[in-house]
mmCIF file of C-alpha atoms and ligand atoms in Angstrom:
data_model
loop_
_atom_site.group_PDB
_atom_site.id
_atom_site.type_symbol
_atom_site.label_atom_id
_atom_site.label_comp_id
_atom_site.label_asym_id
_atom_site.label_seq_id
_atom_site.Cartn_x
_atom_site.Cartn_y
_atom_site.Cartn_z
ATOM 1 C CA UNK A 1 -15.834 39.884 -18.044
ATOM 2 C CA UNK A 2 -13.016 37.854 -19.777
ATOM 3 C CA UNK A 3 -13.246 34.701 -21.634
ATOM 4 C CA UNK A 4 -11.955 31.565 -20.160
ATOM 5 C CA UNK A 5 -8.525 30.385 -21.540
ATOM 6 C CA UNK A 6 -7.544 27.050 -22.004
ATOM 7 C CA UNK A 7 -5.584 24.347 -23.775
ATOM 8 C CA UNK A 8 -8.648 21.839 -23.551
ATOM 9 C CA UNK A 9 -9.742 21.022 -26.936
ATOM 10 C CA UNK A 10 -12.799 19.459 -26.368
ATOM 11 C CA UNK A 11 -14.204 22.014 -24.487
ATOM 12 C CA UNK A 12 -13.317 24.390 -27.085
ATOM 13 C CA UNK A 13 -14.722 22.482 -29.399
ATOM 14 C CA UNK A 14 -17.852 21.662 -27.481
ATOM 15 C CA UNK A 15 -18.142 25.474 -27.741
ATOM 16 C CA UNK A 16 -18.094 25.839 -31.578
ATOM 17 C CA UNK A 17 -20.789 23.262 -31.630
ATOM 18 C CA UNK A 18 -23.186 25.153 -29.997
ATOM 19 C CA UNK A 19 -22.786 28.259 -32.017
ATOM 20 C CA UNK A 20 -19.990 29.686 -29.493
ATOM 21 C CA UNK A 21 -17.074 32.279 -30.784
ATOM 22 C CA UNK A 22 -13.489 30.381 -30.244
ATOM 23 C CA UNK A 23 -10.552 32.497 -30.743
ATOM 24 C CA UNK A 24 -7.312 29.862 -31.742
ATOM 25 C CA UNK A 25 -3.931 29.768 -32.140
ATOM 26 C CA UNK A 26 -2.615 29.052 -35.552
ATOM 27 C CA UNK A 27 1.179 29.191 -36.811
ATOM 28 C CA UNK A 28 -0.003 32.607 -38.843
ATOM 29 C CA UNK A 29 -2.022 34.473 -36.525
ATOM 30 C CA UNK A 30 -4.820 33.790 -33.938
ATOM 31 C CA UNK A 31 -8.564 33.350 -35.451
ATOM 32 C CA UNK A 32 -11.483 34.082 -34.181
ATOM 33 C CA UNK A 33 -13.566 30.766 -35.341
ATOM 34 C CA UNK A 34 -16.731 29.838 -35.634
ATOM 35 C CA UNK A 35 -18.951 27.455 -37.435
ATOM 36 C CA UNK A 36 -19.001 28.352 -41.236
ATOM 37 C CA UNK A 37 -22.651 26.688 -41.480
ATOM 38 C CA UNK A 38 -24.322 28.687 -38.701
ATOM 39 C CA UNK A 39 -24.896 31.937 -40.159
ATOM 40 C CA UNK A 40 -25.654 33.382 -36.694
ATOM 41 C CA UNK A 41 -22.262 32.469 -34.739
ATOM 42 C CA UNK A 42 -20.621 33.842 -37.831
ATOM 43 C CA UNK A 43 -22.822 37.426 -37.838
ATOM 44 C CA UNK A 44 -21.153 37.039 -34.288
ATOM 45 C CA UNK A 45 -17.634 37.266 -35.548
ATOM 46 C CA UNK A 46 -18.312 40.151 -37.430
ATOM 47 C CA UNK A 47 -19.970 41.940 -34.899
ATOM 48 C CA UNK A 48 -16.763 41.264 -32.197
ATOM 49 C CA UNK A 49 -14.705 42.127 -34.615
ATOM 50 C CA UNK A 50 -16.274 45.420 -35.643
ATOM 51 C CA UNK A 51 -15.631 43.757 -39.622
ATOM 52 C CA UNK A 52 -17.944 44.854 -42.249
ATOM 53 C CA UNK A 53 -19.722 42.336 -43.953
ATOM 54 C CA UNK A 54 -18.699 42.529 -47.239
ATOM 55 C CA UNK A 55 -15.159 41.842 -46.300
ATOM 56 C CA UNK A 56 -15.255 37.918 -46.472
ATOM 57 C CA UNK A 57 -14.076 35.559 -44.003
ATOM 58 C CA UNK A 58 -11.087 32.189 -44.450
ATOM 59 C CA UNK A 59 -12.510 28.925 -44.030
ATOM 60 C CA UNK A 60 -10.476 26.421 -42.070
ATOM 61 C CA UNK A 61 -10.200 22.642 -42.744
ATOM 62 C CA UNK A 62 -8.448 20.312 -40.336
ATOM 63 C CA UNK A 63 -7.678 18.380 -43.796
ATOM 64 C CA UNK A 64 -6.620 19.095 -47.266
ATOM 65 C CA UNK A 65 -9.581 16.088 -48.109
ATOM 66 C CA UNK A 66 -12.271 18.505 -46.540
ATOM 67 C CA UNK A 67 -11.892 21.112 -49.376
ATOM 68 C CA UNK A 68 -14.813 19.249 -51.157
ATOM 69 C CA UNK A 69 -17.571 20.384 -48.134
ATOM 70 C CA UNK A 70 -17.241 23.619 -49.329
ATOM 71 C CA UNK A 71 -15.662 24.033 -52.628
ATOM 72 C CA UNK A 72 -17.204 23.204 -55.817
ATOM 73 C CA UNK A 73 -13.982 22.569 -57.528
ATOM 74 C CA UNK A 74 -10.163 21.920 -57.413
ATOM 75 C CA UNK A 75 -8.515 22.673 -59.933
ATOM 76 C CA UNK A 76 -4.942 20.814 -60.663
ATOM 77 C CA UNK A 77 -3.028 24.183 -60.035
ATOM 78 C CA UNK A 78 -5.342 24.252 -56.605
ATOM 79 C CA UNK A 79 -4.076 20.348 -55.622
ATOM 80 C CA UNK A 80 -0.116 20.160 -56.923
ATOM 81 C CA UNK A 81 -0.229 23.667 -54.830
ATOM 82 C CA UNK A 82 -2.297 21.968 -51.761
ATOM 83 C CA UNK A 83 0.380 19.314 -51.763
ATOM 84 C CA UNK A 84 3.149 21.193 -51.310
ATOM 85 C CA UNK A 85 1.905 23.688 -49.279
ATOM 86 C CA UNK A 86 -0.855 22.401 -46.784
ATOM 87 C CA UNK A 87 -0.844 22.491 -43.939
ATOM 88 C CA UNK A 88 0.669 25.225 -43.887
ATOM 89 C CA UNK A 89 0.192 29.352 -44.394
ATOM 90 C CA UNK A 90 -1.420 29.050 -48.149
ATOM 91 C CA UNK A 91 -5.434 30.568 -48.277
ATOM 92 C CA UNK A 92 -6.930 28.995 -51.927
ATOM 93 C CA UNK A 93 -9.624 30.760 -53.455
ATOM 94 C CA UNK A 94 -11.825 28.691 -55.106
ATOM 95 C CA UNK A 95 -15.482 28.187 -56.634
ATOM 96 C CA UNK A 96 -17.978 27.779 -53.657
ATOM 97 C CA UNK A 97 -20.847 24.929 -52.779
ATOM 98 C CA UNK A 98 -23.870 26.584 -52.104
ATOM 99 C CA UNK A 99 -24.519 25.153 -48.716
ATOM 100 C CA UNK A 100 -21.751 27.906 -48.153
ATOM 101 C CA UNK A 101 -23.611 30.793 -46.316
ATOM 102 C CA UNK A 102 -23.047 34.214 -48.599
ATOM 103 C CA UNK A 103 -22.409 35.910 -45.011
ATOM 104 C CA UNK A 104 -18.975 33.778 -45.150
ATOM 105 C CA UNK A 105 -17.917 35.250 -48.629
ATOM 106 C CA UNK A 106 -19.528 38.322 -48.442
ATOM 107 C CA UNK A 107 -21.704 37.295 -51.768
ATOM 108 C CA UNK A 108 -19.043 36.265 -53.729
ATOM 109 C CA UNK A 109 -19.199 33.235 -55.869
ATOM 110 C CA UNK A 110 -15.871 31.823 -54.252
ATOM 111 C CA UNK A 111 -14.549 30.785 -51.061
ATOM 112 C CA UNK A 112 -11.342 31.199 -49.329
ATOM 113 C CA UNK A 113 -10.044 27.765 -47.421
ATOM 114 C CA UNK A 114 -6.882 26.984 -45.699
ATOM 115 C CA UNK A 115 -5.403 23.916 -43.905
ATOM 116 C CA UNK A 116 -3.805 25.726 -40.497
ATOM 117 C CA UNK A 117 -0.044 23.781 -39.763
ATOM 118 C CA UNK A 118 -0.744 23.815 -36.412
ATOM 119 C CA UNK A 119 -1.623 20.395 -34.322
ATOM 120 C CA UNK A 120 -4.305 22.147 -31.712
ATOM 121 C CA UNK A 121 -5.813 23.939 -33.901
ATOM 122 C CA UNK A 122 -6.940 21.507 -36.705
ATOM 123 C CA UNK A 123 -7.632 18.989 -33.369
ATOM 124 C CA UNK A 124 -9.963 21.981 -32.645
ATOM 125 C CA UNK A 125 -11.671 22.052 -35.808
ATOM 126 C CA UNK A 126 -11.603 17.735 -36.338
ATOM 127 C CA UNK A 127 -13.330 17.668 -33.168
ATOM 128 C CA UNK A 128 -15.856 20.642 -34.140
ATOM 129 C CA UNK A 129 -17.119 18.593 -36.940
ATOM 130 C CA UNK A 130 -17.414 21.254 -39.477
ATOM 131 C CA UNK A 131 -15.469 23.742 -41.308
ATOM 132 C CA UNK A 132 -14.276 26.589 -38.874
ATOM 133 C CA UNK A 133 -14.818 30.372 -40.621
ATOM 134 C CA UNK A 134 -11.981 32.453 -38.496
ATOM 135 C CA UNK A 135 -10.817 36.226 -39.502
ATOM 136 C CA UNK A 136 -7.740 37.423 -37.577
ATOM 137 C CA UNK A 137 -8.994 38.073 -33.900
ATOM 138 C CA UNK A 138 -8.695 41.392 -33.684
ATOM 139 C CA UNK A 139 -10.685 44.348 -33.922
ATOM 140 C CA UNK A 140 -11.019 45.379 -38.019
ATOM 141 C CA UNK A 141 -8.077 47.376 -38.571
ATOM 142 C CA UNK A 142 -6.041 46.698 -35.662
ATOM 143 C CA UNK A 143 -2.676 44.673 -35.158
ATOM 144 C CA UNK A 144 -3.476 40.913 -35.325
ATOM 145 C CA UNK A 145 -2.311 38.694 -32.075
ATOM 146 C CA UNK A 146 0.215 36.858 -32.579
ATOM 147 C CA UNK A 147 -0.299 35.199 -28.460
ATOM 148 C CA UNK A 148 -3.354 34.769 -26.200
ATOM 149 C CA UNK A 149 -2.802 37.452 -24.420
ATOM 150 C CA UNK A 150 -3.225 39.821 -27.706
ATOM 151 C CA UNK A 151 -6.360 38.329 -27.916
ATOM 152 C CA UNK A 152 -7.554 38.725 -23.972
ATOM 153 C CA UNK A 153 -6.378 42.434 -24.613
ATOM 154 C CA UNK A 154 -8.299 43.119 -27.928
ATOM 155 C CA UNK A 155 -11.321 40.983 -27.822
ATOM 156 C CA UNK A 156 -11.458 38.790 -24.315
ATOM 157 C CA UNK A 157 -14.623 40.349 -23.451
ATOM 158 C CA UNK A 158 -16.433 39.550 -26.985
ATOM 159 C CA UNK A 159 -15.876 35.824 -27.217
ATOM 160 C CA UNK A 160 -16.737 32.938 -25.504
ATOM 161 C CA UNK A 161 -13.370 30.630 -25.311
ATOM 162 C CA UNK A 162 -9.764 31.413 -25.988
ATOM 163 C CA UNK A 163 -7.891 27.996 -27.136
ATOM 164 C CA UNK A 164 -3.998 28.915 -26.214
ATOM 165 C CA UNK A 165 -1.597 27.357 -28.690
ATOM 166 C CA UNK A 166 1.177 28.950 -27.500
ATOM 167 C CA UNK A 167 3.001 32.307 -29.993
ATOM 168 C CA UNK A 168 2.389 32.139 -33.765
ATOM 169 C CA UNK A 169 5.519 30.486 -35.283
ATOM 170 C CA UNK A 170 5.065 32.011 -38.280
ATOM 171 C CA UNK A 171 3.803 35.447 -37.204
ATOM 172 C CA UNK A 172 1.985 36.877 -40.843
ATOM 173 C CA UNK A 173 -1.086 36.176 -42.392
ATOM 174 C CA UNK A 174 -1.163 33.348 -44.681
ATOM 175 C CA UNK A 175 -0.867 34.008 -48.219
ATOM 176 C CA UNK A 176 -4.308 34.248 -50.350
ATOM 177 C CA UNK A 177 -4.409 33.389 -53.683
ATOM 178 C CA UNK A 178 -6.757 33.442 -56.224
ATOM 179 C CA UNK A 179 -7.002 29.718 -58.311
ATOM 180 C CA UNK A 180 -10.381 30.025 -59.730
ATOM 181 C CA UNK A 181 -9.728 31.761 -62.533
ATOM 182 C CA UNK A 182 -7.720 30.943 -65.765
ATOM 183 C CA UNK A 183 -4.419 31.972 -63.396
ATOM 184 C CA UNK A 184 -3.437 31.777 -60.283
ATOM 185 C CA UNK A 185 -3.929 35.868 -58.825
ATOM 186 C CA UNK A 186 -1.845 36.755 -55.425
ATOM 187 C CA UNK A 187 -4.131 38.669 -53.449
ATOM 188 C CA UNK A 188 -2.721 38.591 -50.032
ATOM 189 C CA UNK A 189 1.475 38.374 -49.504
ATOM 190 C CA UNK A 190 1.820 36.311 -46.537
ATOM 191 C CA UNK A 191 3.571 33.448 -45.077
ATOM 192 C CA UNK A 192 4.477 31.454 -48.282
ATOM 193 C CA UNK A 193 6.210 33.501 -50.579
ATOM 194 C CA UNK A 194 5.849 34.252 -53.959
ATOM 195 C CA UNK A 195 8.756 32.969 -55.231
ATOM 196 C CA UNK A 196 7.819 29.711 -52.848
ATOM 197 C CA UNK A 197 4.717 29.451 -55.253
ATOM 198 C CA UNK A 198 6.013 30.529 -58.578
ATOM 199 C CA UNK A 199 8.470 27.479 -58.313
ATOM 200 C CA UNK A 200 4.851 25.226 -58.596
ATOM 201 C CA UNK A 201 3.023 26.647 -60.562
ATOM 202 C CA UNK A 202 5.056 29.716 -62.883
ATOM 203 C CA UNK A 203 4.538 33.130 -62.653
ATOM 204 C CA UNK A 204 1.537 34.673 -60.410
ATOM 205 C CA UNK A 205 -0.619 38.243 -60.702
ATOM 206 C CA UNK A 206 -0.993 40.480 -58.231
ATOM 207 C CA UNK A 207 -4.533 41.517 -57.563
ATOM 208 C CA UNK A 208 -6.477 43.194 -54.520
ATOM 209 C CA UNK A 209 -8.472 41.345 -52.064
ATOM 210 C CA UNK A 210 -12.092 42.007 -52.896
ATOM 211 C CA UNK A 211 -14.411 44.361 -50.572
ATOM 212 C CA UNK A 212 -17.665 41.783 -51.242
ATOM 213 C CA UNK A 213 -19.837 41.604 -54.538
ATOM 214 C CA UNK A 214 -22.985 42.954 -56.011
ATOM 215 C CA UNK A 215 -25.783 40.606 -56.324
ATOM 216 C CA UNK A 216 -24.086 38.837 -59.449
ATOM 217 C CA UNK A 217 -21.246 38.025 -57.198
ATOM 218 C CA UNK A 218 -19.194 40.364 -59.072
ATOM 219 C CA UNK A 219 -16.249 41.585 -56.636
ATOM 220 C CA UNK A 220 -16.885 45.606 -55.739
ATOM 221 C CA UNK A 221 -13.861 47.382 -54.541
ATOM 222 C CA UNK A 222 -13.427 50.291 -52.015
ATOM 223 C CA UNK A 223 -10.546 51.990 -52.694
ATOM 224 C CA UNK A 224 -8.521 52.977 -49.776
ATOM 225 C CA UNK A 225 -10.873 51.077 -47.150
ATOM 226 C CA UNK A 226 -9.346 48.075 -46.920
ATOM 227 C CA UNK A 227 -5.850 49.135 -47.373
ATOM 228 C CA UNK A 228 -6.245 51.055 -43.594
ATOM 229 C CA UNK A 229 -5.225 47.448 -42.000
ATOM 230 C CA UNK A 230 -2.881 45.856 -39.288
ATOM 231 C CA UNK A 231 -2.124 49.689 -37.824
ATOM 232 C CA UNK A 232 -1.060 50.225 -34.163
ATOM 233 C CA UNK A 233 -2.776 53.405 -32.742
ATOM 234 C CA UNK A 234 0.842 55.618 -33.117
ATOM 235 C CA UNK A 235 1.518 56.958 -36.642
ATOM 236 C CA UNK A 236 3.776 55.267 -38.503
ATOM 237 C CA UNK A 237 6.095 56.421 -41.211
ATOM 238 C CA UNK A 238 8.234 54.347 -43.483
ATOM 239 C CA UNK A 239 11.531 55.962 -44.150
ATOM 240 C CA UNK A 240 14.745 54.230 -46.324
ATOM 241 C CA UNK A 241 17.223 55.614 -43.756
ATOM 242 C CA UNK A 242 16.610 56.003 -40.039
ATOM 243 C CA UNK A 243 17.270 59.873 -40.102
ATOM 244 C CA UNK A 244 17.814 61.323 -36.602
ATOM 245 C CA UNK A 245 14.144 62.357 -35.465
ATOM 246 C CA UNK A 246 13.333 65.659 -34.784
ATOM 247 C CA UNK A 247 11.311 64.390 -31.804
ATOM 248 C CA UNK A 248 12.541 62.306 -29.591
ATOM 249 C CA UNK A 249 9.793 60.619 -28.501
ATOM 250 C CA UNK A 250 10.367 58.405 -31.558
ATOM 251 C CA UNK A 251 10.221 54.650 -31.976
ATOM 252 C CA UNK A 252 12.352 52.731 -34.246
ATOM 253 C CA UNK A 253 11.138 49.571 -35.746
ATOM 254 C CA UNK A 254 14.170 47.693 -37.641
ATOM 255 C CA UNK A 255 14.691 45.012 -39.871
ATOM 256 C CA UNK A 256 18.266 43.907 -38.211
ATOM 257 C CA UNK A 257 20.716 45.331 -35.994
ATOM 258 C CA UNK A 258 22.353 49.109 -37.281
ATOM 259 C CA UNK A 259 24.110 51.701 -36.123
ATOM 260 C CA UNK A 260 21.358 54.567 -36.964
ATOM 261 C CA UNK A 261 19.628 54.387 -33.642
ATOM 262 C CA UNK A 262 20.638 57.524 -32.357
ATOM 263 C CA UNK A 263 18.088 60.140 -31.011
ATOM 264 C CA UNK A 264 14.795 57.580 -31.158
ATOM 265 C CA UNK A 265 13.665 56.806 -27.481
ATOM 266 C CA UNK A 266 12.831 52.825 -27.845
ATOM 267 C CA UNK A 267 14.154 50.809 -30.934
ATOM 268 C CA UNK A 268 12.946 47.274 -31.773
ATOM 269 C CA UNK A 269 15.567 44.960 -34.224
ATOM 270 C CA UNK A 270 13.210 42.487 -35.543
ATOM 271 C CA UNK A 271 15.946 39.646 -35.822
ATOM 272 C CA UNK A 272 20.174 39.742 -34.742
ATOM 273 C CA UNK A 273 20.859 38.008 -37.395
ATOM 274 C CA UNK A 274 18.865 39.446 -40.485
ATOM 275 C CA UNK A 275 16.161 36.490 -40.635
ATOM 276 C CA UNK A 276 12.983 37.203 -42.456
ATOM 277 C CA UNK A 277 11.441 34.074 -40.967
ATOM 278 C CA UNK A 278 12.408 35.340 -37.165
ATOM 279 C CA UNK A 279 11.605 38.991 -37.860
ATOM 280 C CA UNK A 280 8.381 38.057 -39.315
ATOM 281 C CA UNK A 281 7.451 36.017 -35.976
ATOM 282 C CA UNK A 282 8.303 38.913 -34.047
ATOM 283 C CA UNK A 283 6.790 41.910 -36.068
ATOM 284 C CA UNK A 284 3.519 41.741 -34.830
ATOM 285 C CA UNK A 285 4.625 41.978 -30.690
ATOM 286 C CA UNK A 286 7.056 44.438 -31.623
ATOM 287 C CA UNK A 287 4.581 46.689 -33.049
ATOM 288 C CA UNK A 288 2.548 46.210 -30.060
ATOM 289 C CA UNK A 289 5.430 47.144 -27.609
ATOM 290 C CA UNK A 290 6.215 50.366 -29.261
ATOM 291 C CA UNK A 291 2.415 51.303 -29.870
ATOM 292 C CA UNK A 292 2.522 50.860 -25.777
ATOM 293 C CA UNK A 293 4.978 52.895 -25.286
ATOM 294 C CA UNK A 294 3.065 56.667 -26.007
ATOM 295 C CA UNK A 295 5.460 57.988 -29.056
ATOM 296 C CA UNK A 296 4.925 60.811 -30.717
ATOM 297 C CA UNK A 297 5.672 58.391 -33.730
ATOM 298 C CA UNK A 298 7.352 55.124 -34.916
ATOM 299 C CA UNK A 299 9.677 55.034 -37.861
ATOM 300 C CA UNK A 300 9.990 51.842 -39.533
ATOM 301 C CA UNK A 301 12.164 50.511 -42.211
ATOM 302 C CA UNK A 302 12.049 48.798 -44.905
ATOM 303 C CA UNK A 303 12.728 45.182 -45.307
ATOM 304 C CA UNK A 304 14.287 43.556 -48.750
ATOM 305 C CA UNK A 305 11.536 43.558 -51.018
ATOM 306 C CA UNK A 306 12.254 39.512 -51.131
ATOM 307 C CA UNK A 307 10.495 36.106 -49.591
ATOM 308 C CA UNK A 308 8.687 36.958 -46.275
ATOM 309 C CA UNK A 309 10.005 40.512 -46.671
ATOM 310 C CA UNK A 310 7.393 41.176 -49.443
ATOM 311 C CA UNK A 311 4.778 40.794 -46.846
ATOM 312 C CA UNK A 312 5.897 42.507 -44.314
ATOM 313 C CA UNK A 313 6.534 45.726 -46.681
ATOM 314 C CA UNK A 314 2.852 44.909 -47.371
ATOM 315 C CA UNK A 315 1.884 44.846 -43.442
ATOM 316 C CA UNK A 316 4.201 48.291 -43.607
ATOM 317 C CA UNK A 317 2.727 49.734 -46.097
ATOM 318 C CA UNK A 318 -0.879 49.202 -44.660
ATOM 319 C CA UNK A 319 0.021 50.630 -41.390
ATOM 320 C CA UNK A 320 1.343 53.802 -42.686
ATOM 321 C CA UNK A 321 -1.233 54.486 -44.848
ATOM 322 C CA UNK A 322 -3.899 54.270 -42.159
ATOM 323 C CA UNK A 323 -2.316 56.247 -39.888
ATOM 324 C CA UNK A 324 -1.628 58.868 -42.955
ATOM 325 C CA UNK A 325 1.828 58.853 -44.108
ATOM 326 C CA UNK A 326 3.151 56.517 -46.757
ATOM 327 C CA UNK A 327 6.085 54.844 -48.408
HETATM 328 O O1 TXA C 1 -3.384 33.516 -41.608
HETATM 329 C C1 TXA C 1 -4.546 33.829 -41.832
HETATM 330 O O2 TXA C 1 -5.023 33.851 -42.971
HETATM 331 C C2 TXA C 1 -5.435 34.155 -40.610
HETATM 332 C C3 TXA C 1 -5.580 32.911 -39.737
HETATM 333 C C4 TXA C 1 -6.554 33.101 -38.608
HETATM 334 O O3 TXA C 1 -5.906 31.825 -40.559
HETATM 335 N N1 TXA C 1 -6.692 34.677 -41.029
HETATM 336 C C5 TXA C 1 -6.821 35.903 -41.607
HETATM 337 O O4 TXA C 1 -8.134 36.241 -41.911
HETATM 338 O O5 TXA C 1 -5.895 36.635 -41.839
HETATM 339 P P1 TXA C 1 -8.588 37.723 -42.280
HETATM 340 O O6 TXA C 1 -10.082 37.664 -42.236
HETATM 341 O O7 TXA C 1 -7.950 38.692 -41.390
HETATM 342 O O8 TXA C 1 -8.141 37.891 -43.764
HETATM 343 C C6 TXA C 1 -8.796 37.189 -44.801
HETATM 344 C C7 TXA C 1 -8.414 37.748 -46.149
HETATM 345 C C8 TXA C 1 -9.071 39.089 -46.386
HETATM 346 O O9 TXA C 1 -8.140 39.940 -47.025
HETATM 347 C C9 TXA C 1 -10.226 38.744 -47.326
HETATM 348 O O10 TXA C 1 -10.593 39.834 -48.149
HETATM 349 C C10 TXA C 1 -9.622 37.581 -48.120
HETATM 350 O O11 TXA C 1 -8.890 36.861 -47.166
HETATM 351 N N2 TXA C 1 -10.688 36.717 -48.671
HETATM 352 C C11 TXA C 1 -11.553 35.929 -48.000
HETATM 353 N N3 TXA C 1 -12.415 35.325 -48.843
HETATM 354 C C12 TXA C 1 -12.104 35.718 -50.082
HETATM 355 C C13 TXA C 1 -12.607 35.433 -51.399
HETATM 356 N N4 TXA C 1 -13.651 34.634 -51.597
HETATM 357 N N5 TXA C 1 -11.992 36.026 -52.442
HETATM 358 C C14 TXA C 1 -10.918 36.824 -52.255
HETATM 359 N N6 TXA C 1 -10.381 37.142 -51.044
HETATM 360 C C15 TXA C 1 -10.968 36.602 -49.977
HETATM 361 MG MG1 MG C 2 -7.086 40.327 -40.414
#
């Protein structure tokens, strides 16, 4: 049986209240929410999702002033960064309150929190009460939704409500990075770019997100595990130049339009006019439609290794590699 859709927020958020799963629209991606303080709706989420638990979860504020219920700091790189870029598609890692349950962070000694730019869904979480903890909602591994009707078809049998707020504007995950150390860390490129957050606050690291702690909250890493991410069931390869496939039940995945299309079956041209913004908001669907289509394989290209296009060579990269073939 599906889950009832709506655009009633109350009800939605009547649901949260009583421990219910509510999958949301935000301008990144749809989350699968529930409330961070009741450890047993979130085991839910990561049971519907098929996530292991040591891969922790985003906590979502419906205000920037909320950040105190469950951080225990913030840091002046954490607010000049909050100001600029919340609401909006920025995750801050930062040192956790206790009353934080360690099933949200997977053990770890920090917390992930981000104000979602998007009206229903921080009316959703304002009327909830309490923070809302909310992965991607999709199965682990699998494409995130990007509409409702991603969500119906991935997980409508799994949750309780489905609060439509209309397609993701932005389309990619937000960003995460890491202010609780001496420097900010980039963990996660997503939709603020790096350059966007070197101009606040300098020059950034890359790290890796963490695969949950030992019991000193010290992060433990699987290599390779979480890298298999955001794949569509077809292979994927990543080639510079569209070569003419040898079979021609090949998809073609491109950045703009081009004149190498010749001998693929279905080609999707993520924006006309070579937009990162609109080819981000429509990589997700366009994954979708040519993982529908039963290809042999999809070729994809790959985008300017600049802005938004550093995450979705990331989302690439990801997909490739879980499906075996790599950049
Ligand atoms: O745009 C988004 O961020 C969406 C929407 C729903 O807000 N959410 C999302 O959640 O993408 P999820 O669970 O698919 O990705 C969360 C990422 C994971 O890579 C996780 O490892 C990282 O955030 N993360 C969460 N808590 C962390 C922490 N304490 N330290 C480091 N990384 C953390
Ligand atoms: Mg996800």
């Amino acid at each position: 049986m599906t889950c009832p859709i709506t655009t009633d927020v109350d009800r939605a958020a009547a649901i949260l209240r009583n421990g219910g799963l509510v999958a949301f629209g935000t301008e990144t991606v749809y989350g699968l929410g529930a409330n961070v303080f009741d450890v047993r709706a979130v085991a839910r989420v990561f049971e519907a999702k098929g996530r292991p638990t040591f891969d922790p979860l985003i906590v979502h504020l419906a205000e920037p002033a909320d950040i105190m219920r469950v951080a225990a700091a913030f840091p002046p790189t954490a607010r000049q960064l909050t100001e600029r870029f919340w609401p909006g598609p920025l995750t801050l890692i930062l040192p956790k309150l206790d009353t934080v349950p360690d099933l949200v962070t997977a053990g770890l000694h920090t917390v992930a929190v981000r104000v979602p730019n998007h009206r229903m869904a921080r009316q959703l979480i304002s009327l909830a009460g309490v923070p809302i903890a909310a992965p991607s909602a999709n199965p682990f591994g699998e494409v995130s939704p990007t509409t409702a009707d991603h969500v119906v078809q991935q997980l409508g049998d799994r949750i309780d409500c489905l609060l439509d707020g209309g397609p993701s504007r932005v389309g990619l995950e937000s960003t995460v990075l890491d202010v609780s150390g001496e420097h900010p860390v980039l963990l996660r490129p997503g939709g603020v770019t790096q350059e966007e957050i070197e101009s606040v606050v300098g020059r950034v690291e890359r790290g890796t997100t963490p695969s949950g702690a030992d019991e000193h909250g010290t992060p433990q890493r699987a290599p390779g595990l979480l890298s298999r991410h955001y794949a569509p069931r077809t292979r994927l390869a990543i080639q510079v130049e569209a070569a003419r496939p040898s079979n021609p039940h090949t998809g073609l995945l491109l950045f703009r339009p081009d004149d190498r299309w010749e001998g693929y079956s279905v080609v999707e041209v993520l924006s006309e006019g070579g937009d990162l913004r609109e080819a981000a908001a429509n990589f997700y669907a366009a994954v979708r439609r040519l993982d529908a289509c039963r290809l042999e394989q999809i070729v994809a290209v790959p985008f300017p290794e600049v802005g938004l296009g550093r995450a979705l060579n990331d989302r690439l990269r990801r997909a490739a590699t879980a499906s075996g073939t790599r950049l």
